[in-house]
PDB file of C-alpha atoms in Angstrom:
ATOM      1  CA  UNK N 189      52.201  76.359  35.550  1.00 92.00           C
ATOM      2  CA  UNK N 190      55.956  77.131  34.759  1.00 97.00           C
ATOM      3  CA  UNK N 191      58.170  79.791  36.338  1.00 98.00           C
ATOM      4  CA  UNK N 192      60.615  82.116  35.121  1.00 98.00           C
ATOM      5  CA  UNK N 193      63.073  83.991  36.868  1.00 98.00           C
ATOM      6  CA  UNK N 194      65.778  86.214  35.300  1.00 98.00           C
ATOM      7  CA  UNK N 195      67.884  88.910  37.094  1.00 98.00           C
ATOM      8  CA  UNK N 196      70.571  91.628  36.548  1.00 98.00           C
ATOM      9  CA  UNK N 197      72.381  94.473  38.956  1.00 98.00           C
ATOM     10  CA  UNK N 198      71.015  98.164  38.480  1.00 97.00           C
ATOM     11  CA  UNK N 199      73.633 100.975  39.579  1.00 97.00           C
ATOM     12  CA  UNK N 200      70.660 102.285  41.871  1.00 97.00           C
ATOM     13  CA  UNK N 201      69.352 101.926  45.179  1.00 96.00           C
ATOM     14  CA  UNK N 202      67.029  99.186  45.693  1.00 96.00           C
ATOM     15  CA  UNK N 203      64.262 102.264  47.018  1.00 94.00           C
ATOM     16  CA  UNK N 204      64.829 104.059  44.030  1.00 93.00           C
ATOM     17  CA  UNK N 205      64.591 101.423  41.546  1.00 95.00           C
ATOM     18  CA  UNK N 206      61.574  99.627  42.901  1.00 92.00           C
ATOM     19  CA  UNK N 207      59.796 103.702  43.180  1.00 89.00           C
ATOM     20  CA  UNK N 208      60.586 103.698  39.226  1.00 90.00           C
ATOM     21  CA  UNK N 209      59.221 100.347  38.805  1.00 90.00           C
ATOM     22  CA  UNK N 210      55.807 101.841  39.612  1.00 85.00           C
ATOM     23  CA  UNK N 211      55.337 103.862  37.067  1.00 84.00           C
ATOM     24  CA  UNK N 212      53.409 103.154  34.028  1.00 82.00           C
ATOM     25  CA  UNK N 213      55.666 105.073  31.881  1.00 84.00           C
ATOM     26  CA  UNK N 214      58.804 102.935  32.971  1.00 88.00           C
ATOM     27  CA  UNK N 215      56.990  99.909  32.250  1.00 88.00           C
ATOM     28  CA  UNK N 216      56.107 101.272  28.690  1.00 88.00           C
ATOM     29  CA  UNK N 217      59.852 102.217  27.985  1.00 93.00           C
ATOM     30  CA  UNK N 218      61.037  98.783  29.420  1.00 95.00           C
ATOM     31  CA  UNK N 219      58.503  96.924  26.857  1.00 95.00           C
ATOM     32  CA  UNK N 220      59.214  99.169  24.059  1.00 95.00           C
ATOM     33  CA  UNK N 221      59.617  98.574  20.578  1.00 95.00           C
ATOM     34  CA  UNK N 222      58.189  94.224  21.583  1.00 95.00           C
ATOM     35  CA  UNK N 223      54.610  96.517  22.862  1.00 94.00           C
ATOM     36  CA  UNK N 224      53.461  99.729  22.363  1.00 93.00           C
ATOM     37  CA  UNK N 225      51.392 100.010  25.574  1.00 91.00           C
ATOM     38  CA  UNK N 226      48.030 102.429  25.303  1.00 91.00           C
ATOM     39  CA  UNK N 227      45.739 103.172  28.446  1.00 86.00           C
ATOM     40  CA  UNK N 228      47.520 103.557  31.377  1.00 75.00           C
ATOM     41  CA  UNK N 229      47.715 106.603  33.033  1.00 70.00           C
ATOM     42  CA  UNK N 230      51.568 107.397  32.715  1.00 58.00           C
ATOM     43  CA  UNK N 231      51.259 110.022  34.925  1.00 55.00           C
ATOM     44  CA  UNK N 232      50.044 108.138  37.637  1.00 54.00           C
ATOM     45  CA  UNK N 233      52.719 107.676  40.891  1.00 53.00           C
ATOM     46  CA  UNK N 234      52.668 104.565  41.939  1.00 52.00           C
ATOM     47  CA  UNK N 235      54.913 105.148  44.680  1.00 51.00           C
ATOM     48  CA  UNK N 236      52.275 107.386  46.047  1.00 53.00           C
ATOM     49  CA  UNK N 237      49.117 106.446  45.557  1.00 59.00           C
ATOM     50  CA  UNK N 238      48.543 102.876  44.329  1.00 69.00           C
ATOM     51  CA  UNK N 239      47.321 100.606  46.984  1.00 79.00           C
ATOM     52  CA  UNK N 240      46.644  96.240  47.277  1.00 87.00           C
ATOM     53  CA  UNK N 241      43.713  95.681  45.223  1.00 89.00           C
ATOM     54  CA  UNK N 242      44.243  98.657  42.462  1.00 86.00           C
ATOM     55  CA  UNK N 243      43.639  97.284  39.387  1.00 88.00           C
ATOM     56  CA  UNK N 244      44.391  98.781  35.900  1.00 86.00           C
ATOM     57  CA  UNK N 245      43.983  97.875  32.204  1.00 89.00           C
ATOM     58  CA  UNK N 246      46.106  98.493  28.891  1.00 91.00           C
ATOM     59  CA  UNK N 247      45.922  97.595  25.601  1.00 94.00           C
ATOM     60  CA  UNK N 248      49.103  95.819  23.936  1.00 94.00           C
ATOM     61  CA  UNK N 249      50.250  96.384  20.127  1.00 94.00           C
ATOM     62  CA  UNK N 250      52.880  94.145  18.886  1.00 95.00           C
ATOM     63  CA  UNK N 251      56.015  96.375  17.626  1.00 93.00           C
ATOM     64  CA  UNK N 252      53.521  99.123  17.972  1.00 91.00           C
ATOM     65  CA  UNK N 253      51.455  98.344  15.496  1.00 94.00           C
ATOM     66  CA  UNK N 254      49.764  95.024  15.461  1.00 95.00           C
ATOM     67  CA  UNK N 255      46.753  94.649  18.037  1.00 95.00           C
ATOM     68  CA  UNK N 256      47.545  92.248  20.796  1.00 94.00           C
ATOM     69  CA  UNK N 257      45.270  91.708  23.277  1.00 93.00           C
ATOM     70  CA  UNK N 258      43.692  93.815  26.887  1.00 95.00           C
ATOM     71  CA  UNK N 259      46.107  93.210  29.830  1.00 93.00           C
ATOM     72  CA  UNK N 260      44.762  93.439  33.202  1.00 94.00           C
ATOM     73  CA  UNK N 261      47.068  93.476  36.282  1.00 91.00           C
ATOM     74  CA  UNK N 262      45.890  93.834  40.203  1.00 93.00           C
ATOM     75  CA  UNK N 263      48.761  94.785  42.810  1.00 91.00           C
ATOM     76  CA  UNK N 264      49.228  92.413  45.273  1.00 95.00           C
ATOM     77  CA  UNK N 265      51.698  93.940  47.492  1.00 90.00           C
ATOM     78  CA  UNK N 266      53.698  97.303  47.229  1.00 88.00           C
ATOM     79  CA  UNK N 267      56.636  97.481  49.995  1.00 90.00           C
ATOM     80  CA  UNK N 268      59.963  99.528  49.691  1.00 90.00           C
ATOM     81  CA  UNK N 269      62.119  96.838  47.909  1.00 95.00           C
ATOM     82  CA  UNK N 270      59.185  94.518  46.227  1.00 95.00           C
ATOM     83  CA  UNK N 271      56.193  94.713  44.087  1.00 94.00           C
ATOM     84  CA  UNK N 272      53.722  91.724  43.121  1.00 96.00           C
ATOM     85  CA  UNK N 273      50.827  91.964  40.763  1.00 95.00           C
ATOM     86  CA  UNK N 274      48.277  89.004  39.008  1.00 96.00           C
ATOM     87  CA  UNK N 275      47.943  90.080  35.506  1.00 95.00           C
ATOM     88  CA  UNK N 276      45.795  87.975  32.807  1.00 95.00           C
ATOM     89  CA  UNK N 277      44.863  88.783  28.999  1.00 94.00           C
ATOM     90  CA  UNK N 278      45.060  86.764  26.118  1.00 91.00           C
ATOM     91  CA  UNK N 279      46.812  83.611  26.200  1.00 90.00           C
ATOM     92  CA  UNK N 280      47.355  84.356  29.852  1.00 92.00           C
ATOM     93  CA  UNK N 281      45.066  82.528  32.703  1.00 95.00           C
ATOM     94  CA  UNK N 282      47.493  83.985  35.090  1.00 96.00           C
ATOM     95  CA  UNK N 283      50.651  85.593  35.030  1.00 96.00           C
ATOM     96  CA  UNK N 284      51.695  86.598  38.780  1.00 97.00           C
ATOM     97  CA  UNK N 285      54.551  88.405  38.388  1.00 97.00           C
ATOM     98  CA  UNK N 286      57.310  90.000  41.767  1.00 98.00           C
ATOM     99  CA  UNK N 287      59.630  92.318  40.760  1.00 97.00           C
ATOM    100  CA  UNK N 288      62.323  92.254  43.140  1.00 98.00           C
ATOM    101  CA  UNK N 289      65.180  94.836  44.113  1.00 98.00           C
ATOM    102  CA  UNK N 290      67.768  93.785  46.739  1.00 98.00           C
ATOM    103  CA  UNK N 291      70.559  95.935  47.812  1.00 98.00           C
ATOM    104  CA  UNK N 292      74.132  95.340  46.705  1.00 96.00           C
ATOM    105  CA  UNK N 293      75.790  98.474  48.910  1.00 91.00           C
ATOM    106  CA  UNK N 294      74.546 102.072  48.687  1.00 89.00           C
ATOM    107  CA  UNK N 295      73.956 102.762  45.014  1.00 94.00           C
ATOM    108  CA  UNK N 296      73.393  99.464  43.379  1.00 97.00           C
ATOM    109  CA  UNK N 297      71.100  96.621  43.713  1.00 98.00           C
ATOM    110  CA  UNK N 298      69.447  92.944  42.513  1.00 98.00           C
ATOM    111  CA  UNK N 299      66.854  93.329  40.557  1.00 98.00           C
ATOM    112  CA  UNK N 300      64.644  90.259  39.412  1.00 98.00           C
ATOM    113  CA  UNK N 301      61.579  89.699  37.469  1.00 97.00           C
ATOM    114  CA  UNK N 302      59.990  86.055  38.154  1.00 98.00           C
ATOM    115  CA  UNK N 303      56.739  85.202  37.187  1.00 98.00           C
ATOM    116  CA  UNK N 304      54.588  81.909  38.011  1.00 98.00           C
ATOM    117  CA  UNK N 305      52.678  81.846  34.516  1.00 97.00           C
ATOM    118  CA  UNK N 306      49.594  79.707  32.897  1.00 97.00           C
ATOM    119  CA  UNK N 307      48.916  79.444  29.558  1.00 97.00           C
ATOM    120  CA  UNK N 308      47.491  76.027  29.242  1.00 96.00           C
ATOM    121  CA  UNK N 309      48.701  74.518  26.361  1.00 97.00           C
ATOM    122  CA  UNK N 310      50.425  77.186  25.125  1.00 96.00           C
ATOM    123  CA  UNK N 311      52.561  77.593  28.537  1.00 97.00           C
ATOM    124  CA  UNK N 312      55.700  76.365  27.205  1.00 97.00           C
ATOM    125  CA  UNK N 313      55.792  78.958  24.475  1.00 96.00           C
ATOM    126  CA  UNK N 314      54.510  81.846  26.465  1.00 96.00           C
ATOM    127  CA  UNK N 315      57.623  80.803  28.970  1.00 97.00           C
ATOM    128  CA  UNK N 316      59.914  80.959  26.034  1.00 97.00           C
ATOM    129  CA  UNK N 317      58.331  84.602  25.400  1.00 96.00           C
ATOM    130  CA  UNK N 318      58.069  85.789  29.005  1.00 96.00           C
ATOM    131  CA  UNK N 319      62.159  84.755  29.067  1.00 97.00           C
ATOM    132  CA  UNK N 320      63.430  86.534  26.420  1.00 97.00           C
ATOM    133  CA  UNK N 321      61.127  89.949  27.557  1.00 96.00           C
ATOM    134  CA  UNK N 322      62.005  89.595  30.772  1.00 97.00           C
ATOM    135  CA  UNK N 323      66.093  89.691  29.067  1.00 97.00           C
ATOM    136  CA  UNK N 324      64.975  92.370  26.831  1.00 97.00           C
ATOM    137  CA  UNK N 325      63.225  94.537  29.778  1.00 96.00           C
ATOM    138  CA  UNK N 326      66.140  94.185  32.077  1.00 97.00           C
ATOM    139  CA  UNK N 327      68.374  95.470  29.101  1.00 97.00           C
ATOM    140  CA  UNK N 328      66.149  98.097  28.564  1.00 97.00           C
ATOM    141  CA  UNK N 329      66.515  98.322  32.498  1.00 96.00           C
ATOM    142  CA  UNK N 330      70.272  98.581  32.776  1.00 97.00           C
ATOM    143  CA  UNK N 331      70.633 101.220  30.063  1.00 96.00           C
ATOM    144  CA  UNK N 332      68.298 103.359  31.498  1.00 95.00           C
ATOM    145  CA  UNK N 333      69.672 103.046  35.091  1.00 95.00           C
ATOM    146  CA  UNK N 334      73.231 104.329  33.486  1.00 94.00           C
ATOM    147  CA  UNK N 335      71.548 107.605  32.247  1.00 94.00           C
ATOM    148  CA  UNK N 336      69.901 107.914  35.838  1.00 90.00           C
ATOM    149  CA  UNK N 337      72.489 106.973  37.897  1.00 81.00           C
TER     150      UNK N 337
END
């Protein structure tokens, strides 16, 4: 098992960040051009209608292109600032992931991706990976946040 933990500050609310964070299409844009992400129903509200125990499947393409492998991911918990899911495909025995937003005043927050992750043998170069997405996501993150905000 290793862990890794990256964060950055969003100019949005903590409740309006996490509500993004929900949706299928944000996580799609956030991965984008690493994984071209096929499946999920982007127009599916999280926010609003996912519950503990949903469970959903995608298919990943490296740089859009290149078949990766089926990623499944059950939410664990939902609540206003926080959002927890197991996820497992390919390499992956398990890949529990929180995503994280914590206030910093009125219109800007914490946010954090850390994941516990197992990849037996191959752990400490999924960790390298899962560090430099989770740098790459929050990127993709801020620069969205700017247009939003």
């Amino acid at each position: 098992m290793a862990v890794v933990r990256v964060s950055t500050d969003l100019p949005l609310s903590a409740e309006r960040a996490c509500a993004l964070a929900r949706r299928p299409a944000l996580f799609a844009f956030v991965v984008k051009p690493v994984f071209r992400v096929t499946g999920l129903p982007r127009d599916r509200d999280f926010e609003a209608s996912a519950a503990p125990g949903d469970e959903l499947s995608a298919r990943l393409w490296w740089f859009g292109a290149i078949p990766a492998w089926r990623h499944h991911l059950r939410i664990v918990t939902l609540e206003p600032r926080e959002l927890f899911t197991n996820e497992r495909g390919g390499l992956l025995r398990s890949w529990n992931h929180r995503l994280t937003f914590e206030p910093r005043g009125d219109a800007a927050c914490r946010y954090t991706d850390e994941v516990t992750l197992d990849a037996g043998p191959a752990t400490p170069l999924v960790w390298l990976f899962a560090h430099g997405l989770f740098r790459w996501r929050q990127a993709r993150w801020r620069a969205l946040a700017r247009v939003i905000a």
